[in-house]
Coordinates of C-alpha atoms and ligand atoms in Angstrom, one line a residue:
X215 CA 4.8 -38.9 17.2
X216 CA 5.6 -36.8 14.3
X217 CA 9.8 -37.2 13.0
X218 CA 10.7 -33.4 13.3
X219 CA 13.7 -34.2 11.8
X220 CA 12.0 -34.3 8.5
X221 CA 11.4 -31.1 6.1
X222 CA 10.8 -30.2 3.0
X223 CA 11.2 -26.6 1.1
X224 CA 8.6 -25.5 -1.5
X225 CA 9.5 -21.9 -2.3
X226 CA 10.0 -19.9 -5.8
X227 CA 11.5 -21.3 -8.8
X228 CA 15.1 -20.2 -9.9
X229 CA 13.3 -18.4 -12.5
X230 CA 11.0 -16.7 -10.7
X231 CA 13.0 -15.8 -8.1
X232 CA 15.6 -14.7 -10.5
X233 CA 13.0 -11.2 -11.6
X234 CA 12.9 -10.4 -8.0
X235 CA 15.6 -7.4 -8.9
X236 CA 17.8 -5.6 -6.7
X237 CA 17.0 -3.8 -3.3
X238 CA 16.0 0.1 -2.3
X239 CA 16.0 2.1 0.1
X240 CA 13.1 2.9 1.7
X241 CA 14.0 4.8 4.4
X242 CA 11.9 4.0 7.9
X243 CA 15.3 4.1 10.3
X244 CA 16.6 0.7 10.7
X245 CA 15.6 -1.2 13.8
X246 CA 19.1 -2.5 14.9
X247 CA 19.1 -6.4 13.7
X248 CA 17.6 -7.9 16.9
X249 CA 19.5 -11.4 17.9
X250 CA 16.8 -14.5 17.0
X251 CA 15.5 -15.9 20.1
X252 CA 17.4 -19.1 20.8
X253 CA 15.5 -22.0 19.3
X254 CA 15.6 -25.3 18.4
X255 CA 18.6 -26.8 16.3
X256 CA 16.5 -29.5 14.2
X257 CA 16.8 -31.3 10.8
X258 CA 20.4 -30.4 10.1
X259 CA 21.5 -32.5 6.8
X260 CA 18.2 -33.6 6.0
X261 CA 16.3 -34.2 2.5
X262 CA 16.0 -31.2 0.6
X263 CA 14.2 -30.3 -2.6
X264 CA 15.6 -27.7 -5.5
X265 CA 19.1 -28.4 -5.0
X266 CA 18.3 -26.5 -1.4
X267 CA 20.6 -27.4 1.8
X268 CA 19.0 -29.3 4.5
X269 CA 16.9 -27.4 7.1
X270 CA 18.8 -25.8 10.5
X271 CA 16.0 -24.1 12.3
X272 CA 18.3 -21.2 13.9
X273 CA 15.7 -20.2 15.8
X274 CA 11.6 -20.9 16.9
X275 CA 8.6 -18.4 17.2
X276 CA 5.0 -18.4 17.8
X277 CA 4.4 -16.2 15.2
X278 CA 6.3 -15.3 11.9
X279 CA 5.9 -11.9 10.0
X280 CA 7.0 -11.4 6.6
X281 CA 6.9 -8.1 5.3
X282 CA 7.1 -4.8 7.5
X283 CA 4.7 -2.3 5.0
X284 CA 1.6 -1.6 7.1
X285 CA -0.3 -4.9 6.8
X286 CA 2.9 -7.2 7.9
X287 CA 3.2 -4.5 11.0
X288 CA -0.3 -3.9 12.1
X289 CA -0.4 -7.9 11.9
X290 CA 1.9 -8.3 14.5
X291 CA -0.1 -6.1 16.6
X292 CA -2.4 -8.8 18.1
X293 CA 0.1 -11.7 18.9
X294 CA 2.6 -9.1 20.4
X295 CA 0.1 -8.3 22.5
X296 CA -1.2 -11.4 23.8
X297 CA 2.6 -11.6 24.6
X298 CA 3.8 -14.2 21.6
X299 CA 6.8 -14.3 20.6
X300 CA 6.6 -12.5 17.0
X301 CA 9.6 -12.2 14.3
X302 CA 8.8 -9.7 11.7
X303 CA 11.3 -10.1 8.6
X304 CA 11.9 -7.8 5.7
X305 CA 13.6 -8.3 2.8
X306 CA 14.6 -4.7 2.4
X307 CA 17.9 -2.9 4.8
X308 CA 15.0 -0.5 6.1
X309 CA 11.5 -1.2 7.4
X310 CA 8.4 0.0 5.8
X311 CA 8.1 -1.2 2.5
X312 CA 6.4 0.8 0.1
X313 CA 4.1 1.6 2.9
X314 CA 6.5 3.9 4.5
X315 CA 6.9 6.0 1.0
X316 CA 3.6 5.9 0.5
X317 CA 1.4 9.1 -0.1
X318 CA -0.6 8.5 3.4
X319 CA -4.2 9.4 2.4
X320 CA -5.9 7.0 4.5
X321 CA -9.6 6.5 3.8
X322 CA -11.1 5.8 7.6
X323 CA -14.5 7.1 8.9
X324 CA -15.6 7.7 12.2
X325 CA -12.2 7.4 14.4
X326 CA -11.6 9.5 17.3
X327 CA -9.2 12.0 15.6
X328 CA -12.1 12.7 12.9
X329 CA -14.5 12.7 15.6
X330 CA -12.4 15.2 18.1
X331 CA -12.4 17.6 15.0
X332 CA -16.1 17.6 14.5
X333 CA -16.4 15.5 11.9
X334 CA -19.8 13.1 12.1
X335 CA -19.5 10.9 9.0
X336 CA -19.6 7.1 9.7
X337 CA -18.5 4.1 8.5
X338 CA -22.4 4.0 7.5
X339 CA -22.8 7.3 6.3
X340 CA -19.2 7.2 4.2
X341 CA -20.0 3.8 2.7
X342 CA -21.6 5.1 -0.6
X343 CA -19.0 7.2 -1.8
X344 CA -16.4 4.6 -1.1
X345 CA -18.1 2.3 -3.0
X346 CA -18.0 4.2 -5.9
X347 CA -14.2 5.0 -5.2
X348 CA -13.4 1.0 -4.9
X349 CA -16.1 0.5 -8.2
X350 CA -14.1 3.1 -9.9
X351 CA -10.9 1.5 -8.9
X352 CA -11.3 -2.1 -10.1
X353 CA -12.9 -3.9 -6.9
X354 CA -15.3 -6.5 -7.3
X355 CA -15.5 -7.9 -3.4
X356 CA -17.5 -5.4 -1.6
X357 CA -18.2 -7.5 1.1
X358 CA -15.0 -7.7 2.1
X359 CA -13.9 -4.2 1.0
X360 CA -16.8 -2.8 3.9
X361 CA -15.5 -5.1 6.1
X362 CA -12.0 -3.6 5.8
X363 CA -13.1 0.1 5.7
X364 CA -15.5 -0.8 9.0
X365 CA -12.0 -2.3 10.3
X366 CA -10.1 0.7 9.1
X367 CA -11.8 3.1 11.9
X368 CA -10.6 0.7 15.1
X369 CA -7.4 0.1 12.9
X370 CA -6.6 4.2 13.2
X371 CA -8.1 4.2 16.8
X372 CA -5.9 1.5 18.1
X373 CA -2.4 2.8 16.3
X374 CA -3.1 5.8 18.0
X375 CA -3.8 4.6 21.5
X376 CA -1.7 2.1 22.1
X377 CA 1.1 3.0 20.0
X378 CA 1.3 6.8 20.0
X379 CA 0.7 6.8 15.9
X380 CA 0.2 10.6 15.1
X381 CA -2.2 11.7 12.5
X382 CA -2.8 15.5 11.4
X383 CA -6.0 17.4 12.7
X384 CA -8.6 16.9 10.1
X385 CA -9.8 20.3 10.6
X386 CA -6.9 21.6 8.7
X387 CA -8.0 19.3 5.5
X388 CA -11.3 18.4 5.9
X389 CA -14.4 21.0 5.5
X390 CA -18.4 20.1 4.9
X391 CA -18.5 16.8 2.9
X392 CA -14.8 17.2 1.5
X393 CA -12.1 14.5 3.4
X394 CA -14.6 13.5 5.8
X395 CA -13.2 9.9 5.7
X396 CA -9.8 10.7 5.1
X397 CA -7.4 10.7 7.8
X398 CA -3.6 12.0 7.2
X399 CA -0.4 11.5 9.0
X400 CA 1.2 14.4 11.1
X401 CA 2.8 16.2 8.7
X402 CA 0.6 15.2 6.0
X403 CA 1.3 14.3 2.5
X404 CA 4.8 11.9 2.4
X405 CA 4.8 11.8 6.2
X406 CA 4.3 7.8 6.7
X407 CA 7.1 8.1 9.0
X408 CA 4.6 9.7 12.1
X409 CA 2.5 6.2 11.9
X410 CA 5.2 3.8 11.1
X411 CA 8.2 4.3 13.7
X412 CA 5.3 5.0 16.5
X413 CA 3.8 1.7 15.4
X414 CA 7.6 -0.2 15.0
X415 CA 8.7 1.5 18.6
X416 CA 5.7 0.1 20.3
X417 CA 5.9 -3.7 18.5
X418 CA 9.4 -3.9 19.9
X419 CA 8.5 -2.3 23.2
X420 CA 5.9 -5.6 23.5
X421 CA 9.2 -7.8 22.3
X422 CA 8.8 -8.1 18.6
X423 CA 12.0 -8.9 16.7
X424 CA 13.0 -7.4 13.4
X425 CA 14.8 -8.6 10.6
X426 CA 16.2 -6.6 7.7
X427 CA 17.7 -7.9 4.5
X428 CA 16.2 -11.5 4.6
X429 CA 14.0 -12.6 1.7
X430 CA 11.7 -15.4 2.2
X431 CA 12.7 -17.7 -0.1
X432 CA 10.8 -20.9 0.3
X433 CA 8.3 -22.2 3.4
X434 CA 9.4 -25.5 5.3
X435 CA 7.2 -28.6 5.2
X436 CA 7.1 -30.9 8.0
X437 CA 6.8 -34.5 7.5
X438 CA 3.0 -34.3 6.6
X439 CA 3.3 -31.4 4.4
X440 CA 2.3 -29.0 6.9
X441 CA 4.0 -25.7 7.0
X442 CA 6.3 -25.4 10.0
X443 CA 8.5 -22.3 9.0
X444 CA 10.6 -20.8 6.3
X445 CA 13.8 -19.9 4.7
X446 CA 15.4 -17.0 4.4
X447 CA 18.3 -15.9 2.2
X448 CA 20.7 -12.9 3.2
X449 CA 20.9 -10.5 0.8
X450 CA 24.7 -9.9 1.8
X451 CA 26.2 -12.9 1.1
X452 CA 23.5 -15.3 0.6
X453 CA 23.3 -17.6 3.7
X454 CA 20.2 -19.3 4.4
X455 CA 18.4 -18.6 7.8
X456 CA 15.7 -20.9 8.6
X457 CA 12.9 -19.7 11.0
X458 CA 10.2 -22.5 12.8
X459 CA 7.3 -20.8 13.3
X460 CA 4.0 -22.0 14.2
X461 CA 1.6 -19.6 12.2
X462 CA 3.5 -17.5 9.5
X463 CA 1.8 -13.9 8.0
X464 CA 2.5 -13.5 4.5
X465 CA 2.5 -9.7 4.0
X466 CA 4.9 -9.0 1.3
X467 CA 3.0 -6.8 -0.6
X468 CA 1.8 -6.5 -4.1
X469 CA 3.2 -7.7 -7.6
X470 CA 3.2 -4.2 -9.5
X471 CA 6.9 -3.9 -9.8
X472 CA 7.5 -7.6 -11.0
X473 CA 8.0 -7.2 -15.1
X474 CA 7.1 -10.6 -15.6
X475 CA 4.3 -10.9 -13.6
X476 CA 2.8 -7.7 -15.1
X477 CA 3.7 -8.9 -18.3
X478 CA 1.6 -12.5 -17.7
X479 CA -1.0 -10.7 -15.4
X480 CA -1.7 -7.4 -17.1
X481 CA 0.1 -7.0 -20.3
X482 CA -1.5 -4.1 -21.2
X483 CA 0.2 -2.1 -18.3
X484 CA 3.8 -3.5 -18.8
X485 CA 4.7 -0.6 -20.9
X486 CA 4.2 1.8 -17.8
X487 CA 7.2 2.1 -15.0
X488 CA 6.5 1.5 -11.4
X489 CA 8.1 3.2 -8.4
X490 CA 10.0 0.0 -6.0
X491 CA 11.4 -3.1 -5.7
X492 CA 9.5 -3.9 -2.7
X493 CA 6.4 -4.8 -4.7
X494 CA 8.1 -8.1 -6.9
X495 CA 5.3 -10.7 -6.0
X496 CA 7.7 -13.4 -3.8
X497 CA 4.3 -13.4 -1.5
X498 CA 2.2 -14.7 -4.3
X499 CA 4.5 -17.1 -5.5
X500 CA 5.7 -18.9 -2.4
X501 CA 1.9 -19.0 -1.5
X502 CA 1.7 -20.5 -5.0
X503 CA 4.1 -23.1 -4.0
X504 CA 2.4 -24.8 -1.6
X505 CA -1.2 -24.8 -3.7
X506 CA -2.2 -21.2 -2.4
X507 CA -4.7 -20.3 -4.8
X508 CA -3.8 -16.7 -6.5
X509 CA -6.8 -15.0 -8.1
X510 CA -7.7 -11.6 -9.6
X511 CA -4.3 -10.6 -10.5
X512 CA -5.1 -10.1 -14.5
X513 CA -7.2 -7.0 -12.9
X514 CA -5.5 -3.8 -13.7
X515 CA -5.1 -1.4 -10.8
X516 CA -5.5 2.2 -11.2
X517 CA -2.2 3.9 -12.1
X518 CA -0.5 7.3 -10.6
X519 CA 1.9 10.0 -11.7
X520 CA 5.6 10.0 -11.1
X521 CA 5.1 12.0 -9.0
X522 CA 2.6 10.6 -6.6
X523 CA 2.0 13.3 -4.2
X524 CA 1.1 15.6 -7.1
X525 CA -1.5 13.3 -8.1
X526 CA -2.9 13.7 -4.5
X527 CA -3.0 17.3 -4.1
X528 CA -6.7 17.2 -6.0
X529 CA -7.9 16.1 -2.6
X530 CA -6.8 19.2 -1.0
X531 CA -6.9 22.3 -3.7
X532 CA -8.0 23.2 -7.3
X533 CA -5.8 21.7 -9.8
X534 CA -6.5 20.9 -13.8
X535 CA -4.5 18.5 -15.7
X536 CA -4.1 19.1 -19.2
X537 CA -1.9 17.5 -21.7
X538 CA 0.9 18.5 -23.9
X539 CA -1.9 20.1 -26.0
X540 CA -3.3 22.1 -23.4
X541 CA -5.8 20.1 -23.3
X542 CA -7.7 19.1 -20.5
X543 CA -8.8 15.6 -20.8
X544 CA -9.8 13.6 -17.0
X545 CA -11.1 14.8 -13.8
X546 CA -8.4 15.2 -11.5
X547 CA -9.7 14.2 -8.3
X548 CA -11.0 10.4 -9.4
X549 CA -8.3 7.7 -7.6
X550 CA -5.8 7.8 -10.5
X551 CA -8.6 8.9 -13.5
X552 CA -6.0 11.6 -14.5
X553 CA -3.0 9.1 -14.9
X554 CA -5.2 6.1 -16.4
X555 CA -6.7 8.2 -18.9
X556 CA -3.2 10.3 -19.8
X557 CA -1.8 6.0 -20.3
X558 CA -4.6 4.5 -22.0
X559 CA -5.2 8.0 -25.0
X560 CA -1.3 7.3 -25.2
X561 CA -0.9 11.0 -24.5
X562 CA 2.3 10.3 -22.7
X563 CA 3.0 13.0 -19.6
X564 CA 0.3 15.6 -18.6
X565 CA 0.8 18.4 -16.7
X566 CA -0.9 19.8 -13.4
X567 CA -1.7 23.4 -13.3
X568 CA -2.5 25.0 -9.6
X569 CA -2.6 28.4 -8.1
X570 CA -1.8 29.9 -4.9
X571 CA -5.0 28.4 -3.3
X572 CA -2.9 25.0 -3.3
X573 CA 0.3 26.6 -1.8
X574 CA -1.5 28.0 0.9
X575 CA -3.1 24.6 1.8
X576 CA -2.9 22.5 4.4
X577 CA -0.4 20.5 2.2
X578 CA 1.6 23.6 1.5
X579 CA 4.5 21.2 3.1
X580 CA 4.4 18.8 0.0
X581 CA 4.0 21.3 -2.3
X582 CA 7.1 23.8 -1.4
X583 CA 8.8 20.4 -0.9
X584 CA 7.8 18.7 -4.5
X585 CA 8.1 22.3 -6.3
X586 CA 11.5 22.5 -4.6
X587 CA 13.0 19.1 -5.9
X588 CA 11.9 19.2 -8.9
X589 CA 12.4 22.3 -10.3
X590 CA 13.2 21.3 -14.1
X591 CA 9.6 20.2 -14.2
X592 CA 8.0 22.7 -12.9
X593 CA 6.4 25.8 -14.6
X594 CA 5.7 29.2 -13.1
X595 CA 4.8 31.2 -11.2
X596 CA 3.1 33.3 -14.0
X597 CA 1.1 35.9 -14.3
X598 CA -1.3 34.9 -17.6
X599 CA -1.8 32.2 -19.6
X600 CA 0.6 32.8 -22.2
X601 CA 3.5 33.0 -20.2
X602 CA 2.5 29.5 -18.5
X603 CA 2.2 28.2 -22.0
X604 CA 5.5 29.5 -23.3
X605 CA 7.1 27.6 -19.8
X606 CA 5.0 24.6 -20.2
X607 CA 5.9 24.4 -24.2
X608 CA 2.2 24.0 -24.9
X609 CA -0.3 25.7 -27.6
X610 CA -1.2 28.9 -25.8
X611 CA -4.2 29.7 -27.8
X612 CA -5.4 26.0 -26.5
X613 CA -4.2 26.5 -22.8
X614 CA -6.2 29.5 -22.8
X615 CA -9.4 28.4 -24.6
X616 CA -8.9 25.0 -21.5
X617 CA -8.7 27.1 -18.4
X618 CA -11.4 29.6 -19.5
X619 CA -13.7 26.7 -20.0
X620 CA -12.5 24.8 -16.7
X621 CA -12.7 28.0 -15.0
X622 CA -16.5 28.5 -16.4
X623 CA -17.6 25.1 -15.1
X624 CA -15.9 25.9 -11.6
X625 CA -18.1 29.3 -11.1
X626 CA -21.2 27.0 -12.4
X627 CA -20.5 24.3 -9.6
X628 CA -20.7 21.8 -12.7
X629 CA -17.8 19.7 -14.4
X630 CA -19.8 19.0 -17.5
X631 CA -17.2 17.6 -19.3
X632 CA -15.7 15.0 -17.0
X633 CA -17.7 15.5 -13.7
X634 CA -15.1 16.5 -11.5
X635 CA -16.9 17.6 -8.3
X636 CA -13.7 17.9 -5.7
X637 CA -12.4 21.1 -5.4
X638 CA -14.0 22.4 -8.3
X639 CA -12.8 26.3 -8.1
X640 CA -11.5 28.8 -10.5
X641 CA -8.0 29.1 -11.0
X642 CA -6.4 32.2 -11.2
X643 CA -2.8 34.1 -12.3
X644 CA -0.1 33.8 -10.9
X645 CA 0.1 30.0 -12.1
X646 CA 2.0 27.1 -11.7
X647 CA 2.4 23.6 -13.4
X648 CA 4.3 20.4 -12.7
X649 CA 5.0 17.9 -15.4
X650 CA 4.3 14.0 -14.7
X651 CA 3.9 10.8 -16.7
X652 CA 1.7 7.8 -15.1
X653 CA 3.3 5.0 -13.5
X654 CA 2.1 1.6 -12.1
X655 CA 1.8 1.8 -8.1
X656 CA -0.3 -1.1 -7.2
X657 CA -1.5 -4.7 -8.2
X658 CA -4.8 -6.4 -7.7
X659 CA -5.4 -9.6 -6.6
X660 CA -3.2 -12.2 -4.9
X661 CA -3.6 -14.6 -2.5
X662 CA -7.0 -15.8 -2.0
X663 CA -8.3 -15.6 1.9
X664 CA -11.0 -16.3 4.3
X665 CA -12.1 -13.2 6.2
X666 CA -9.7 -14.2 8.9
X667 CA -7.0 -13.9 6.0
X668 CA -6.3 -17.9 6.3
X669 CA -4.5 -18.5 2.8
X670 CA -6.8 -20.9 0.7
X671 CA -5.8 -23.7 -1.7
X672 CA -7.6 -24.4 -4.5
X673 CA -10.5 -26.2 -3.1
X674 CA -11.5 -23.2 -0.9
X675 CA -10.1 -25.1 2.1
X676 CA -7.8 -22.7 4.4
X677 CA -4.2 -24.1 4.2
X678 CA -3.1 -24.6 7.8
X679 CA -0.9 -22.0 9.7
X680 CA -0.6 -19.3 7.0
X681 CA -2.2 -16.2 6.9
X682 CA -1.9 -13.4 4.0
X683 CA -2.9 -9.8 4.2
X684 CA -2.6 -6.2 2.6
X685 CA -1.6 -5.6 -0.6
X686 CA -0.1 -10.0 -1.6
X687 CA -3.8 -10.9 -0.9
X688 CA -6.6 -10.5 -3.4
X689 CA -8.7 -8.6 -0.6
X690 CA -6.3 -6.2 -0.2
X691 CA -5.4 -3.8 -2.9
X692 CA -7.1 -0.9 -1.8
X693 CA -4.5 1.2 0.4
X694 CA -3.0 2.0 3.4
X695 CA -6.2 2.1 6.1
X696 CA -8.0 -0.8 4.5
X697 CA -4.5 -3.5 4.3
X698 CA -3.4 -1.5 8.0
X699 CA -7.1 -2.8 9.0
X700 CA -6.2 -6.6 6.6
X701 CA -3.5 -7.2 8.7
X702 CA -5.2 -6.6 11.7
X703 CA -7.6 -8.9 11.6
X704 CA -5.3 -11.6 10.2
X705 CA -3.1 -11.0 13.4
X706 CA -6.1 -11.3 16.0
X707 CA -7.2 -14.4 13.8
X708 CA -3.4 -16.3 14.4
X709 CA -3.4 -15.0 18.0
X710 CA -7.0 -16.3 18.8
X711 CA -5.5 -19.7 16.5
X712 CA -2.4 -19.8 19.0
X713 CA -4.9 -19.8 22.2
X714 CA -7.3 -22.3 20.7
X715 CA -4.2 -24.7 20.3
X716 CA -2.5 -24.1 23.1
X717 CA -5.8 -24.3 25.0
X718 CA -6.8 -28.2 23.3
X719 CA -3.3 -29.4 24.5
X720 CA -3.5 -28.3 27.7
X721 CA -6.7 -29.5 28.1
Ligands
FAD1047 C1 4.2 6.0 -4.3 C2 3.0 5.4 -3.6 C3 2.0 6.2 -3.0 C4 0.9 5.6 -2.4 N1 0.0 6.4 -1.8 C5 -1.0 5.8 -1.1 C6 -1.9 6.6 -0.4 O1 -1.8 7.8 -0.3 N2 -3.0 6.0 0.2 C7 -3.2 4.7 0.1 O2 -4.2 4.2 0.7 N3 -2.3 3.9 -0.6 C8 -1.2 4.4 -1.2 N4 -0.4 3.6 -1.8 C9 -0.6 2.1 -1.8 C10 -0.1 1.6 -0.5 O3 1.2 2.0 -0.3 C11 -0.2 0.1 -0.5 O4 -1.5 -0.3 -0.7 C12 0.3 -0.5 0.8 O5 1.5 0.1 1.2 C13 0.5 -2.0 0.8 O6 0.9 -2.4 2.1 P1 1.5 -3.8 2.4 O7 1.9 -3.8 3.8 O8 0.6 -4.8 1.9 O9 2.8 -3.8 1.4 P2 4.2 -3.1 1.5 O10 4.1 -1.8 2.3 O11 4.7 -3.0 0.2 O12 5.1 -4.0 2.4 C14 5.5 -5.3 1.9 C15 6.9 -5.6 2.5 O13 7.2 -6.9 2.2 C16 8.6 -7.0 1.9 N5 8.8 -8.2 1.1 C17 8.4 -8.5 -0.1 N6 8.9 -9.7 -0.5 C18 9.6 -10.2 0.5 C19 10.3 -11.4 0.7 N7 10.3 -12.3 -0.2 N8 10.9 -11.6 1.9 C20 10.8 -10.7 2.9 N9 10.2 -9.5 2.7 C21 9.5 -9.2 1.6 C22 8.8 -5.7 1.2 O14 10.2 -5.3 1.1 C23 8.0 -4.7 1.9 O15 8.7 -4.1 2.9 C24 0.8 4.2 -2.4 C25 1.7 3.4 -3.1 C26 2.8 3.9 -3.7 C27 3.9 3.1 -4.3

């Protein structure tokens, strides 16, 4: 019989652990702090590594969730349902992670929403263009990256069914072959909030427990090195809570607001911002820490504007981008062309030029909120070129010369310098423009997983009773839908894990 007395803690080094910065907000309505369920009181004042106090399991789950963005959430979907007792923790006051301020443009074909609006694409139909979006986007794996989006449309189906999430009618956004595999929540752009509390409210309607201001700081060993739980410290006052567990979901989310990291990793990026703090890469290094293997993080992920529902509204309406010049210099509606291109030619901030056909859209919420906030960027409305130029500080002679030839190529149906094809229309007076600069938003790579999301060591051999998903595994870098869909799976692999085992020893 095992000594369950004994643990060990492998977690980040001070160093490490040190960059992980300060907390934000992130606004998804705090669940109030849920009272552990009792557990077992075991290894108090045993060995320790790191300087680290003994181990006092304060309480014992089936399944442990840390991380509450979309992939830690929709993981907990499975085991809450086959009635497990699930403990999500987040290191943030709020739920959500950057999941919750997220943009909410969630590429999924062929759910019942899209279908109830008349829309016929597939998963097989869609796959194509999404390829070239994930090719254009950095992803090698499409094996997996199919597998996700084929996830992606019983991901949306089952949020909405069993748990009330509320997306916008696609009729409003989508026409012919524009959006047919995008889904939106309610209120569109910025409006995470109608899939995330529906989704919270039903996990803790099926007994899932949340934690807020807890960081996973290192996992807990038993005596044969096999992971039995982890440590937590407080934020407020830095108390350690340790958590038994008999799987544990690692969903914490990329490494894109981690300087170091980015600076190891991607070095050619550090010089951009990012948006959070949620994003510091704890995931990757605590799976480090106990011989996870972490791969394809020195792959640079697209960048966005400041602004990141600007950089969206080329999904939904005409826009050009041109740059301090007046010079247009990316297609607008490639997954973050505009802001890579406006970083890598060092052109520094670009603006976004849109008429009233974008006002009157169906995101004219986003865009009368945006316009409204940010007034001291924003140029317009004008009623000619000139005067846009003399608000946007820019060569009017050039601004001219840009939109006549943008305009040109719109009536033609043909982007020949840079091949937009979305919402390629004319734009005309009275104009607008909002001023951005490009910012990291997202990593690549992480963890490496099996399919099931089992975290792998070096060898290739699954490491037993963690799991990774969304945006900390190397799988899952590609958005909302496809890490929503990750952490499903991983979550119906530990709750089809939990029955196996229970069913051998019952046997
Ligand atoms: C501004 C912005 C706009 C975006 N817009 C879109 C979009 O429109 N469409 C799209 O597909 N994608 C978009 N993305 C990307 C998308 O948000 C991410 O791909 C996705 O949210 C990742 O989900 P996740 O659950 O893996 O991580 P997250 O949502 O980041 O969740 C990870 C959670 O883990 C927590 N955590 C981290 N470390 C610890 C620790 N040590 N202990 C405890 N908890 C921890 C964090 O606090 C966080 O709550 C956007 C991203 C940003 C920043």
């Amino acid at each position: 019989m095992k000594r369950r007395g004994f643990f060990k803690l492998a977690g980040m080094s001070a160093a490490a652990f040190a960059a992980s910065g300060v907390l934000a907000a992130c606004g998804a309505g705090q669940l109030p702090a849920d009272p552990l369920r009792s557990g077992s009181d075991e290894g108090g004042g045993n060995p320790s590594v790191a300087g680290d106090s003994g181990v006092s399991f304060s309480s014992e789950v089936d399944v442990l969730v840390v991380g509450s963005g979309i992939a830690g959430l929709s993981a907990a979907m499975a085991p809450a349902e086959a009635k497990r007792s699930v403990l999500v923790v987040d290191k943030l006051d709020l739920l959500g992670g950057e999941s919750y301020e997220a943009n909410g443009v969630m590429r999924v074909a062929g759910s019942a929403v899209q279908q109830r609006a008349g829309l016929h694409a597939t998963v097989a139909s869609e796959w194509r263009a999404r390829k070239k979006e994930l090719e254009a986007a950095g992803t090698t794996d499409f094996e997996f990256a199919r597998t996700l989006f084929e996830a992606a449309t019983s991901w949306a189906d089952h949020l909405a069914d069993e748990y009330g999430a509320q997306f916008a009618d696609p009729a409003e956004y989508a026409q012919d072959d524009c959006n047919t595999s995008v889904l939106l929540p309610k209120g569109g752009l910025g409006d995470m909030e109608s899939v995330m509390v529906p989704l919270r409210d039903g996990l803790a309607s099926k007994g899932v427990s949340f934690l807020t201001g807890l960081r996973a700081k290192a996992f807990i060993l038993d005596e044969e090195s096999e992971v039995c739980g982890m440590r937590f410290v407080a934020n407020e006052g830095g108390s350690m809570t340790d958590v038994r567990a008999r799987c544990i979901v690692m969903a914490t989310g990329g490494f894109v607001s981690n300087q170091a990291l980015v600076h190891a990793y991607t070095p050619d990026r550090e010089r951009a911002g990012c948006y959070t703090v949620a994003s510091m890469g704890e995931g990757q290094l605590l799976c480090a820490s106990i011989g996870g293997q972490l791969t394809g993080m020195d792959k640079a992920a697209p960048l966005t504007g400041d602004l990141p529902q600007v950089s969206a509204w080329s999904l939904f309406g005409p826009v050009a981008a041109v740059d301090t010049q007046g010079v247009r210099f990316a297609r607008e509606d490639g997954s973050g062309a505009t802001a890579d291109a406006c970083f890598e030619d060092e052109r520094g901030l670009w603006w976004t030029v849109f008429d009233g056909q974008l006002s009157e859209s169906s995101q004219s919420r986003s865009i009368a909120e945006l316009t409204s906030k940010n007034a001291k960027r924003i140029a317009g409305p004008c009623d000619d070129e000139d005067a846009l130029a003399g608000q946007m500080g820019v060569p009017a002679d050039k601004l001219k010369a840009t939109l006549e030839r943008y305009n040109e190529q719109a009536r033609a149906g043909k982007d020949d310098d840079f091949g937009r094809t979305l919402f390629l229309k004319p734009l005309e007076a009275p104009f607008y423009a909002v001023k951005q600069q490009p910012m990291r938003y997202r990593s690549r790579g992480g963890a490496a997983t099996d399919g099931m999301g089992r975290l792998l060591n070096a060898t290739g051999a699954p490491i037993s009773r963690v799991y990774c998903c969304g945006a900390v595994a190397n799988g899952g870098s590609d958005g909302l839908a496809s890490n929503g869909a990750f952490g499903m799976l991983a979550g119906q692999a530990v709750a089809s894990f939990l029955a196996e085992e229970d069913g051998r020893e019952n046997a």
